[in-house]
Each structure stands twice: as C-alpha cells, then as structure tokens.
mmCIF file of N, CA and C in Angstrom:
data_model
loop_
_atom_site.group_PDB
_atom_site.id
_atom_site.type_symbol
_atom_site.label_atom_id
_atom_site.label_comp_id
_atom_site.label_asym_id
_atom_site.label_seq_id
_atom_site.Cartn_x
_atom_site.Cartn_y
_atom_site.Cartn_z
ATOM 1 N N MET E 906 0.723 0.821 13.624
ATOM 2 C CA MET E 906 0.968 1.545 12.394
ATOM 3 C C MET E 906 2.461 1.466 12.079
ATOM 4 N N VAL E 907 2.777 1.253 10.813
ATOM 5 C CA VAL E 907 4.163 1.295 10.362
ATOM 6 C C VAL E 907 4.347 2.519 9.477
ATOM 7 N N GLN E 908 5.564 3.083 9.515
ATOM 8 C CA GLN E 908 5.863 4.280 8.745
ATOM 9 C C GLN E 908 7.270 4.199 8.189
ATOM 10 N N GLN E 909 7.484 4.868 7.057
ATOM 11 C CA GLN E 909 8.816 4.973 6.482
ATOM 12 C C GLN E 909 8.870 6.205 5.595
ATOM 13 N N ILE E 910 10.029 6.881 5.601
ATOM 14 C CA ILE E 910 10.249 8.044 4.740
ATOM 15 C C ILE E 910 11.320 7.691 3.718
ATOM 16 N N THR E 911 10.997 7.922 2.438
ATOM 17 C CA THR E 911 11.940 7.731 1.342
ATOM 18 C C THR E 911 11.878 8.967 0.455
ATOM 19 N N ASN E 912 13.017 9.586 0.202
ATOM 20 C CA ASN E 912 13.079 10.750 -0.690
ATOM 21 C C ASN E 912 12.077 11.837 -0.314
ATOM 22 N N GLY E 913 11.873 12.037 0.985
ATOM 23 C CA GLY E 913 10.975 13.089 1.449
ATOM 24 C C GLY E 913 9.504 12.721 1.412
ATOM 25 N N ILE E 914 9.188 11.477 1.091
ATOM 26 C CA ILE E 914 7.793 11.025 1.053
ATOM 27 C C ILE E 914 7.578 10.038 2.200
ATOM 28 N N LYS E 915 6.650 10.353 3.084
ATOM 29 C CA LYS E 915 6.359 9.507 4.249
ATOM 30 C C LYS E 915 5.146 8.628 3.951
ATOM 31 N N ILE E 916 5.328 7.330 4.145
ATOM 32 C CA ILE E 916 4.254 6.354 3.958
ATOM 33 C C ILE E 916 3.882 5.802 5.328
ATOM 34 N N SER E 917 2.595 5.866 5.661
ATOM 35 C CA SER E 917 2.070 5.298 6.904
ATOM 36 C C SER E 917 0.998 4.278 6.553
ATOM 37 N N VAL E 918 1.001 3.147 7.274
ATOM 38 C CA VAL E 918 0.062 2.067 6.972
ATOM 39 C C VAL E 918 -0.625 1.594 8.241
ATOM 40 N N LYS E 919 -1.950 1.479 8.177
ATOM 41 C CA LYS E 919 -2.751 0.856 9.232
ATOM 42 C C LYS E 919 -3.534 -0.280 8.591
ATOM 43 N N THR E 920 -3.813 -1.327 9.371
ATOM 44 C CA THR E 920 -4.564 -2.469 8.840
ATOM 45 C C THR E 920 -5.761 -2.783 9.715
ATOM 46 N N LYS E 921 -6.715 -3.509 9.131
ATOM 47 C CA LYS E 921 -7.916 -3.931 9.861
ATOM 48 C C LYS E 921 -8.350 -5.293 9.328
ATOM 49 N N TYR E 922 -8.660 -6.210 10.242
ATOM 50 C CA TYR E 922 -9.205 -7.509 9.858
ATOM 51 C C TYR E 922 -10.720 -7.381 9.765
ATOM 52 N N ASN E 923 -11.313 -7.855 8.651
ATOM 53 C CA ASN E 923 -12.745 -7.695 8.408
ATOM 54 C C ASN E 923 -13.548 -8.984 8.547
ATOM 55 N N GLY E 924 -12.903 -10.102 8.875
ATOM 56 C CA GLY E 924 -13.608 -11.381 8.957
ATOM 57 C C GLY E 924 -13.382 -12.200 7.703
ATOM 58 N N THR E 925 -14.210 -13.219 7.514
ATOM 59 C CA THR E 925 -14.045 -14.113 6.366
ATOM 60 C C THR E 925 -15.102 -13.844 5.307
ATOM 61 N N ILE E 926 -14.745 -14.186 4.076
ATOM 62 C CA ILE E 926 -15.696 -14.143 2.962
ATOM 63 C C ILE E 926 -15.503 -15.406 2.143
ATOM 64 N N ASP E 927 -16.577 -15.874 1.530
ATOM 65 C CA ASP E 927 -16.521 -17.040 0.654
ATOM 66 C C ASP E 927 -16.513 -16.561 -0.784
ATOM 67 N N ARG E 928 -15.544 -17.106 -1.546
ATOM 68 C CA ARG E 928 -15.411 -16.713 -2.946
ATOM 69 C C ARG E 928 -14.807 -17.887 -3.709
ATOM 70 N N ASN E 929 -15.453 -18.279 -4.792
ATOM 71 C CA ASN E 929 -14.948 -19.367 -5.655
ATOM 72 C C ASN E 929 -14.637 -20.644 -4.870
ATOM 73 N N LEU E 930 -15.545 -21.063 -4.022
ATOM 74 C CA LEU E 930 -15.436 -22.284 -3.223
ATOM 75 C C LEU E 930 -14.304 -22.253 -2.195
ATOM 76 N N ASN E 931 -13.747 -21.069 -1.913
ATOM 77 C CA ASN E 931 -12.719 -20.904 -0.884
ATOM 78 C C ASN E 931 -13.196 -19.898 0.157
ATOM 79 N N THR E 932 -12.686 -20.045 1.358
ATOM 80 C CA THR E 932 -12.945 -19.060 2.409
ATOM 81 C C THR E 932 -11.674 -18.240 2.593
ATOM 82 N N PHE E 933 -11.815 -16.932 2.463
ATOM 83 C CA PHE E 933 -10.679 -16.023 2.566
ATOM 84 C C PHE E 933 -10.812 -15.156 3.809
ATOM 85 N N ASN E 934 -9.668 -14.787 4.372
ATOM 86 C CA ASN E 934 -9.629 -13.770 5.409
ATOM 87 C C ASN E 934 -9.521 -12.420 4.710
ATOM 88 N N SER E 935 -10.408 -11.511 5.086
ATOM 89 C CA SER E 935 -10.487 -10.206 4.442
ATOM 90 C C SER E 935 -9.817 -9.150 5.320
ATOM 91 N N PHE E 936 -8.934 -8.371 4.711
ATOM 92 C CA PHE E 936 -8.235 -7.301 5.404
ATOM 93 C C PHE E 936 -8.404 -5.997 4.631
ATOM 94 N N SER E 937 -8.480 -4.897 5.360
ATOM 95 C CA SER E 937 -8.381 -3.572 4.757
ATOM 96 C C SER E 937 -7.052 -2.982 5.175
ATOM 97 N N TYR E 938 -6.463 -2.207 4.287
ATOM 98 C CA TYR E 938 -5.280 -1.448 4.671
ATOM 99 C C TYR E 938 -5.473 -0.002 4.225
ATOM 100 N N PHE E 939 -4.974 0.878 5.058
ATOM 101 C CA PHE E 939 -5.128 2.314 4.871
ATOM 102 C C PHE E 939 -3.735 2.916 4.699
ATOM 103 N N ILE E 940 -3.492 3.511 3.549
ATOM 104 C CA ILE E 940 -2.187 4.082 3.233
ATOM 105 C C ILE E 940 -2.308 5.606 3.232
ATOM 106 N N THR E 941 -1.436 6.262 3.991
ATOM 107 C CA THR E 941 -1.332 7.721 3.947
ATOM 108 C C THR E 941 0.028 8.076 3.369
ATOM 109 N N ILE E 942 0.006 8.926 2.344
ATOM 110 C CA ILE E 942 1.213 9.399 1.677
ATOM 111 C C ILE E 942 1.345 10.879 2.003
ATOM 112 N N GLU E 943 2.452 11.253 2.642
ATOM 113 C CA GLU E 943 2.686 12.649 3.008
ATOM 114 C C GLU E 943 3.921 13.163 2.283
ATOM 115 N N ASN E 944 3.776 14.307 1.636
ATOM 116 C CA ASN E 944 4.898 14.911 0.909
ATOM 117 C C ASN E 944 5.631 15.865 1.843
ATOM 118 N N GLU E 945 6.763 15.397 2.375
ATOM 119 C CA GLU E 945 7.575 16.229 3.255
ATOM 120 C C GLU E 945 8.706 16.911 2.496
ATOM 121 N N SER E 946 8.688 16.802 1.167
ATOM 122 C CA SER E 946 9.704 17.457 0.344
ATOM 123 C C SER E 946 9.251 18.874 -0.001
ATOM 124 N N GLU E 947 10.101 19.578 -0.737
ATOM 125 C CA GLU E 947 9.787 20.954 -1.150
ATOM 126 C C GLU E 947 9.190 21.016 -2.550
ATOM 127 N N ASP E 948 9.028 19.853 -3.204
ATOM 128 C CA ASP E 948 8.571 19.815 -4.593
ATOM 129 C C ASP E 948 7.207 19.141 -4.724
ATOM 130 N N VAL E 949 6.511 19.466 -5.794
ATOM 131 C CA VAL E 949 5.262 18.792 -6.139
ATOM 132 C C VAL E 949 5.618 17.436 -6.726
ATOM 133 N N VAL E 950 4.935 16.382 -6.259
ATOM 134 C CA VAL E 950 5.193 15.030 -6.744
ATOM 135 C C VAL E 950 3.871 14.374 -7.146
ATOM 136 N N GLN E 951 3.977 13.371 -8.005
ATOM 137 C CA GLN E 951 2.791 12.616 -8.418
ATOM 138 C C GLN E 951 3.091 11.129 -8.361
ATOM 139 N N LEU E 952 2.143 10.365 -7.845
ATOM 140 C CA LEU E 952 2.240 8.909 -7.814
ATOM 141 C C LEU E 952 1.802 8.373 -9.174
ATOM 142 N N LEU E 953 2.653 7.556 -9.784
ATOM 143 C CA LEU E 953 2.357 7.014 -11.114
ATOM 144 C C LEU E 953 1.983 5.542 -11.098
ATOM 145 N N GLU E 954 2.741 4.732 -10.331
ATOM 146 C CA GLU E 954 2.533 3.282 -10.342
ATOM 147 C C GLU E 954 2.735 2.705 -8.946
ATOM 148 N N ARG E 955 2.212 1.495 -8.775
ATOM 149 C CA ARG E 955 2.401 0.760 -7.521
ATOM 150 C C ARG E 955 2.928 -0.627 -7.837
ATOM 151 N N PHE E 956 3.693 -1.168 -6.891
ATOM 152 C CA PHE E 956 4.165 -2.541 -6.961
ATOM 153 C C PHE E 956 3.970 -3.152 -5.579
ATOM 154 N N TRP E 957 3.285 -4.284 -5.510
ATOM 155 C CA TRP E 957 3.045 -4.983 -4.239
ATOM 156 C C TRP E 957 3.619 -6.386 -4.292
ATOM 157 N N GLU E 958 4.185 -6.805 -3.169
ATOM 158 C CA GLU E 958 4.537 -8.196 -2.930
ATOM 159 C C GLU E 958 3.685 -8.649 -1.754
ATOM 160 N N ILE E 959 2.782 -9.590 -2.017
ATOM 161 C CA ILE E 959 1.840 -10.063 -0.999
ATOM 162 C C ILE E 959 2.222 -11.480 -0.603
ATOM 163 N N SER E 960 2.473 -11.673 0.679
ATOM 164 C CA SER E 960 2.819 -12.991 1.212
ATOM 165 C C SER E 960 1.650 -13.521 2.020
ATOM 166 N N ASP E 961 1.258 -14.750 1.749
ATOM 167 C CA ASP E 961 0.150 -15.418 2.424
ATOM 168 C C ASP E 961 0.705 -16.697 3.051
ATOM 169 N N ALA E 962 0.427 -16.920 4.334
ATOM 170 C CA ALA E 962 0.974 -18.093 5.032
ATOM 171 C C ALA E 962 0.585 -19.406 4.353
ATOM 172 N N LEU E 963 -0.536 -19.437 3.632
ATOM 173 C CA LEU E 963 -0.997 -20.677 2.999
ATOM 174 C C LEU E 963 -0.985 -20.631 1.472
ATOM 175 N N ASN E 964 -0.265 -19.698 0.897
ATOM 176 C CA ASN E 964 -0.330 -19.553 -0.557
ATOM 177 C C ASN E 964 1.012 -19.044 -1.083
ATOM 178 N N GLU E 965 1.167 -19.094 -2.386
ATOM 179 C CA GLU E 965 2.354 -18.547 -3.044
ATOM 180 C C GLU E 965 2.362 -17.022 -2.897
ATOM 181 N N LYS E 966 3.548 -16.424 -3.008
ATOM 182 C CA LYS E 966 3.625 -14.967 -3.043
ATOM 183 C C LYS E 966 2.913 -14.473 -4.294
ATOM 184 N N GLU E 967 2.289 -13.328 -4.161
ATOM 185 C CA GLU E 967 1.602 -12.705 -5.289
ATOM 186 C C GLU E 967 2.235 -11.347 -5.529
ATOM 187 N N PHE E 968 2.386 -10.989 -6.799
ATOM 188 C CA PHE E 968 2.959 -9.702 -7.167
ATOM 189 C C PHE E 968 1.930 -8.925 -7.968
ATOM 190 N N VAL E 969 1.743 -7.663 -7.605
ATOM 191 C CA VAL E 969 0.757 -6.811 -8.265
ATOM 192 C C VAL E 969 1.464 -5.543 -8.738
ATOM 193 N N VAL E 970 1.306 -5.237 -10.025
ATOM 194 C CA VAL E 970 1.861 -4.022 -10.601
ATOM 195 C C VAL E 970 0.727 -3.307 -11.317
ATOM 196 N N GLY E 971 0.648 -1.996 -11.158
ATOM 197 C CA GLY E 971 -0.412 -1.280 -11.851
ATOM 198 C C GLY E 971 -0.240 0.218 -11.766
ATOM 199 N N GLU E 972 -1.020 0.911 -12.579
ATOM 200 C CA GLU E 972 -1.010 2.368 -12.573
ATOM 201 C C GLU E 972 -1.741 2.894 -11.354
ATOM 202 N N GLY E 973 -1.198 3.942 -10.754
ATOM 203 C CA GLY E 973 -1.855 4.654 -9.670
ATOM 204 C C GLY E 973 -2.281 3.761 -8.521
ATOM 205 N N VAL E 974 -3.212 4.279 -7.731
ATOM 206 C CA VAL E 974 -3.814 3.548 -6.614
ATOM 207 C C VAL E 974 -5.306 3.825 -6.619
ATOM 208 N N VAL E 975 -6.100 2.809 -6.408
ATOM 209 C CA VAL E 975 -7.568 2.886 -6.421
ATOM 210 C C VAL E 975 -8.080 3.780 -7.562
ATOM 211 N N GLY E 976 -7.494 3.590 -8.750
ATOM 212 C CA GLY E 976 -7.943 4.312 -9.936
ATOM 213 C C GLY E 976 -7.498 5.761 -10.021
ATOM 214 N N GLN E 977 -6.579 6.184 -9.161
ATOM 215 C CA GLN E 977 -6.131 7.576 -9.163
ATOM 216 C C GLN E 977 -4.613 7.657 -9.209
ATOM 217 N N LYS E 978 -4.123 8.780 -9.722
ATOM 218 C CA LYS E 978 -2.701 9.112 -9.719
ATOM 219 C C LYS E 978 -2.563 10.457 -9.001
ATOM 220 N N PRO E 979 -2.614 10.412 -7.667
ATOM 221 C CA PRO E 979 -2.665 11.674 -6.925
ATOM 222 C C PRO E 979 -1.392 12.511 -7.059
ATOM 223 N N THR E 980 -1.578 13.824 -7.108
ATOM 224 C CA THR E 980 -0.499 14.801 -7.086
ATOM 225 C C THR E 980 -0.491 15.429 -5.705
ATOM 226 N N LEU E 981 0.699 15.511 -5.099
ATOM 227 C CA LEU E 981 0.819 16.062 -3.755
ATOM 228 C C LEU E 981 1.723 17.287 -3.765
ATOM 229 N N ASN E 982 1.197 18.392 -3.300
ATOM 230 C CA ASN E 982 1.987 19.598 -3.109
ATOM 231 C C ASN E 982 2.860 19.424 -1.871
ATOM 232 N N PRO E 983 3.884 20.268 -1.698
ATOM 233 C CA PRO E 983 4.662 20.201 -0.462
ATOM 234 C C PRO E 983 3.739 20.292 0.756
ATOM 235 N N LYS E 984 3.981 19.435 1.727
ATOM 236 C CA LYS E 984 3.195 19.315 2.967
ATOM 237 C C LYS E 984 1.795 18.733 2.723
ATOM 238 N N GLY E 985 1.510 18.315 1.488
ATOM 239 C CA GLY E 985 0.222 17.718 1.174
ATOM 240 C C GLY E 985 0.199 16.242 1.532
ATOM 241 N N GLU E 986 -1.011 15.702 1.656
ATOM 242 C CA GLU E 986 -1.132 14.270 1.940
ATOM 243 C C GLU E 986 -2.333 13.684 1.218
ATOM 244 N N TYR E 987 -2.270 12.371 1.036
ATOM 245 C CA TYR E 987 -3.323 11.628 0.356
ATOM 246 C C TYR E 987 -3.482 10.307 1.093
ATOM 247 N N THR E 988 -4.733 9.945 1.399
ATOM 248 C CA THR E 988 -5.025 8.689 2.083
ATOM 249 C C THR E 988 -6.006 7.888 1.250
ATOM 250 N N TYR E 989 -5.751 6.581 1.171
ATOM 251 C CA TYR E 989 -6.697 5.708 0.500
ATOM 252 C C TYR E 989 -6.807 4.390 1.247
ATOM 253 N N ARG E 990 -7.884 3.682 0.942
ATOM 254 C CA ARG E 990 -8.144 2.369 1.537
ATOM 255 C C ARG E 990 -8.235 1.352 0.419
ATOM 256 N N SER E 991 -7.669 0.165 0.674
ATOM 257 C CA SER E 991 -7.821 -0.937 -0.261
ATOM 258 C C SER E 991 -7.962 -2.221 0.547
ATOM 259 N N ASN E 992 -8.059 -3.345 -0.155
ATOM 260 C CA ASN E 992 -8.314 -4.621 0.508
ATOM 261 C C ASN E 992 -7.373 -5.697 0.018
ATOM 262 N N CYS E 993 -7.232 -6.717 0.847
ATOM 263 C CA CYS E 993 -6.424 -7.886 0.523
ATOM 264 C C CYS E 993 -7.138 -9.112 1.080
ATOM 265 N N PHE E 994 -7.130 -10.203 0.324
ATOM 266 C CA PHE E 994 -7.798 -11.433 0.733
ATOM 267 C C PHE E 994 -6.767 -12.550 0.784
ATOM 268 N N LEU E 995 -6.640 -13.186 1.950
ATOM 269 C CA LEU E 995 -5.661 -14.247 2.155
ATOM 270 C C LEU E 995 -6.341 -15.556 2.502
ATOM 271 N N LEU E 996 -5.787 -16.664 2.014
ATOM 272 C CA LEU E 996 -6.263 -17.981 2.441
ATOM 273 C C LEU E 996 -5.846 -18.256 3.884
ATOM 274 N N GLY E 997 -4.638 -17.871 4.238
ATOM 275 C CA GLY E 997 -4.119 -18.095 5.581
ATOM 276 C C GLY E 997 -4.624 -17.052 6.563
ATOM 277 N N SER E 998 -4.367 -17.308 7.845
ATOM 278 C CA SER E 998 -4.786 -16.366 8.880
ATOM 279 C C SER E 998 -3.767 -15.256 9.094
ATOM 280 N N SER E 999 -2.655 -15.329 8.366
ATOM 281 C CA SER E 999 -1.672 -14.255 8.466
ATOM 282 C C SER E 999 -0.899 -14.127 7.160
ATOM 283 N N GLY E 1000 -0.295 -12.982 7.006
ATOM 284 C CA GLY E 1000 0.519 -12.693 5.836
ATOM 285 C C GLY E 1000 1.124 -11.317 5.994
ATOM 286 N N SER E 1001 1.689 -10.830 4.910
ATOM 287 C CA SER E 1001 2.278 -9.495 4.940
ATOM 288 C C SER E 1001 2.258 -8.902 3.544
ATOM 289 N N MET E 1002 2.443 -7.592 3.501
ATOM 290 C CA MET E 1002 2.546 -6.873 2.239
ATOM 291 C C MET E 1002 3.694 -5.881 2.337
ATOM 292 N N LYS E 1003 4.324 -5.636 1.204
ATOM 293 C CA LYS E 1003 5.315 -4.578 1.088
ATOM 294 C C LYS E 1003 5.365 -4.175 -0.365
ATOM 295 N N GLY E 1004 6.000 -3.049 -0.638
ATOM 296 C CA GLY E 1004 6.056 -2.649 -2.024
ATOM 297 C C GLY E 1004 6.733 -1.322 -2.245
ATOM 298 N N THR E 1005 6.451 -0.741 -3.413
ATOM 299 C CA THR E 1005 6.987 0.563 -3.774
ATOM 300 C C THR E 1005 5.952 1.338 -4.579
ATOM 301 N N PHE E 1006 6.085 2.638 -4.530
ATOM 302 C CA PHE E 1006 5.359 3.532 -5.420
ATOM 303 C C PHE E 1006 6.384 4.161 -6.357
ATOM 304 N N LYS E 1007 6.079 4.201 -7.655
ATOM 305 C CA LYS E 1007 6.891 4.980 -8.589
ATOM 306 C C LYS E 1007 6.267 6.368 -8.643
ATOM 307 N N MET E 1008 7.096 7.380 -8.399
ATOM 308 C CA MET E 1008 6.614 8.754 -8.380
ATOM 309 C C MET E 1008 7.465 9.602 -9.308
ATOM 310 N N ILE E 1009 6.950 10.785 -9.624
ATOM 311 C CA ILE E 1009 7.694 11.740 -10.439
ATOM 312 C C ILE E 1009 7.712 13.086 -9.742
ATOM 313 N N ASN E 1010 8.882 13.710 -9.755
ATOM 314 C CA ASN E 1010 9.028 15.076 -9.275
ATOM 315 C C ASN E 1010 8.559 15.970 -10.421
ATOM 316 N N LYS E 1011 7.490 16.723 -10.212
ATOM 317 C CA LYS E 1011 6.887 17.510 -11.293
ATOM 318 C C LYS E 1011 7.759 18.686 -11.728
ATOM 319 N N LYS E 1012 8.697 19.113 -10.880
ATOM 320 C CA LYS E 1012 9.586 20.227 -11.232
ATOM 321 C C LYS E 1012 10.731 19.755 -12.132
ATOM 322 N N THR E 1013 11.321 18.605 -11.776
ATOM 323 C CA THR E 1013 12.498 18.115 -12.506
ATOM 324 C C THR E 1013 12.176 16.992 -13.490
ATOM 325 N N ASN E 1014 10.958 16.461 -13.427
ATOM 326 C CA ASN E 1014 10.534 15.299 -14.220
ATOM 327 C C ASN E 1014 11.351 14.051 -13.917
ATOM 328 N N GLN E 1015 12.005 14.027 -12.764
ATOM 329 C CA GLN E 1015 12.788 12.864 -12.359
ATOM 330 C C GLN E 1015 11.872 11.827 -11.698
ATOM 331 N N LEU E 1016 12.011 10.568 -12.152
ATOM 332 C CA LEU E 1016 11.278 9.462 -11.553
ATOM 333 C C LEU E 1016 12.034 8.965 -10.332
ATOM 334 N N PHE E 1017 11.302 8.516 -9.312
ATOM 335 C CA PHE E 1017 11.939 7.948 -8.129
ATOM 336 C C PHE E 1017 11.004 6.949 -7.469
ATOM 337 N N GLN E 1018 11.591 6.062 -6.665
ATOM 338 C CA GLN E 1018 10.843 5.032 -5.956
ATOM 339 C C GLN E 1018 10.652 5.428 -4.493
ATOM 340 N N VAL E 1019 9.498 5.108 -3.960
ATOM 341 C CA VAL E 1019 9.204 5.300 -2.544
ATOM 342 C C VAL E 1019 8.860 3.935 -1.967
ATOM 343 N N ILE E 1020 9.510 3.588 -0.870
ATOM 344 C CA ILE E 1020 9.296 2.282 -0.247
ATOM 345 C C ILE E 1020 8.018 2.288 0.586
ATOM 346 N N ILE E 1021 7.218 1.253 0.382
ATOM 347 C CA ILE E 1021 6.072 0.983 1.253
ATOM 348 C C ILE E 1021 6.572 -0.055 2.252
ATOM 349 N N PRO E 1022 6.655 0.294 3.535
ATOM 350 C CA PRO E 1022 7.248 -0.643 4.493
ATOM 351 C C PRO E 1022 6.410 -1.906 4.646
ATOM 352 N N THR E 1023 7.071 -2.982 5.034
ATOM 353 C CA THR E 1023 6.379 -4.247 5.272
ATOM 354 C C THR E 1023 5.381 -4.074 6.410
ATOM 355 N N PHE E 1024 4.147 -4.535 6.157
ATOM 356 C CA PHE E 1024 3.148 -4.523 7.231
ATOM 357 C C PHE E 1024 2.485 -5.890 7.305
ATOM 358 N N GLN E 1025 2.097 -6.244 8.514
ATOM 359 C CA GLN E 1025 1.539 -7.562 8.795
ATOM 360 C C GLN E 1025 0.022 -7.546 8.647
ATOM 361 N N LEU E 1026 -0.512 -8.662 8.182
ATOM 362 C CA LEU E 1026 -1.947 -8.898 8.112
ATOM 363 C C LEU E 1026 -2.209 -10.136 8.943
ATOM 364 N N THR E 1027 -2.993 -9.993 10.002
ATOM 365 C CA THR E 1027 -3.244 -11.127 10.873
ATOM 366 C C THR E 1027 -4.673 -11.074 11.414
ATOM 367 N N THR E 1028 -5.240 -12.235 11.632
ATOM 368 C CA THR E 1028 -6.606 -12.317 12.150
ATOM 369 C C THR E 1028 -6.680 -12.010 13.627
ATOM 370 N N ILE E 1029 -5.537 -11.929 14.300
ATOM 371 C CA ILE E 1029 -5.538 -11.580 15.726
ATOM 372 C C ILE E 1029 -5.734 -10.067 15.849
ATOM 373 N N PRO E 1030 -6.885 -9.608 16.374
ATOM 374 C CA PRO E 1030 -7.239 -8.186 16.352
ATOM 375 C C PRO E 1030 -6.211 -7.274 17.026
ATOM 376 N N LEU E 1031 -5.505 -7.736 18.027
ATOM 377 C CA LEU E 1031 -4.569 -6.878 18.731
ATOM 378 C C LEU E 1031 -3.403 -6.439 17.854
ATOM 379 N N LEU E 1032 -3.120 -7.180 16.786
ATOM 380 C CA LEU E 1032 -1.991 -6.856 15.940
ATOM 381 C C LEU E 1032 -2.357 -5.988 14.741
ATOM 382 N N ASN E 1033 -3.636 -5.753 14.515
ATOM 383 C CA ASN E 1033 -4.057 -4.931 13.390
ATOM 384 C C ASN E 1033 -4.204 -3.483 13.798
#
C-alpha cells in the first residue's frame, strides 16, 4: 500500500491483479485499484475532479481528466473517509498510475490539489 498526505488529506492506494481480458482483438492485463481518502483536516472538503497519468510498459502514456470519481463527488467531514474501487487495463505486464484530486474547502470555498502517490501495477502477485 502507498500513502501520501497533502493539505490534510490522506490518500491510500492498494492494487490487485485480476488476470487477462480480451477486448477489441487485444489481450489486456486487468487491475483493480482501491483508493481511500481520509480527511485529517479540521474542515469539510469535497472532491470535484480527478486527473490520472497512466503509464503502460507497452503503450503510450494516457491522461484521464474528469469530474468526481466513479460518478460521485464525495464530501468528507473532518475525520471522515471515502473508499472506492476502479479498474485499469494495460497491454503490458506492468505500469504505474499517479495523479491529483481537485478539492474544495467548503468553509472557505478555496480550491486545492491533493496528490495521488505513484503506485505500481504489475502481474507479479507479490507486488500488488
């Protein structure tokens, strides 16, 4: 598990290799990642957007930008947490992901970035 705290928000990431899937005449390695967001600040915050940089050993880097996560824009009270699961499909047997969440402090309406630490995606089960 990797973890990082930015502006009082702790991000923890766990990964799991799910095997291969065939899609559009290609075979992809399927990974799940589990993100836990913990609000260690004294203010109510809300996640607004996500930005991902996905690196695949056999492919170009991919960049993903979008509102919320898994269709939600969670609000976290002080000491609150939110966990979600998502997936990533790579042509190669290894890669990595990193990114940021854009959040807003609901008390001050100030926008801020939270770093999602780099985490590895690999088909070797001991590393997931």
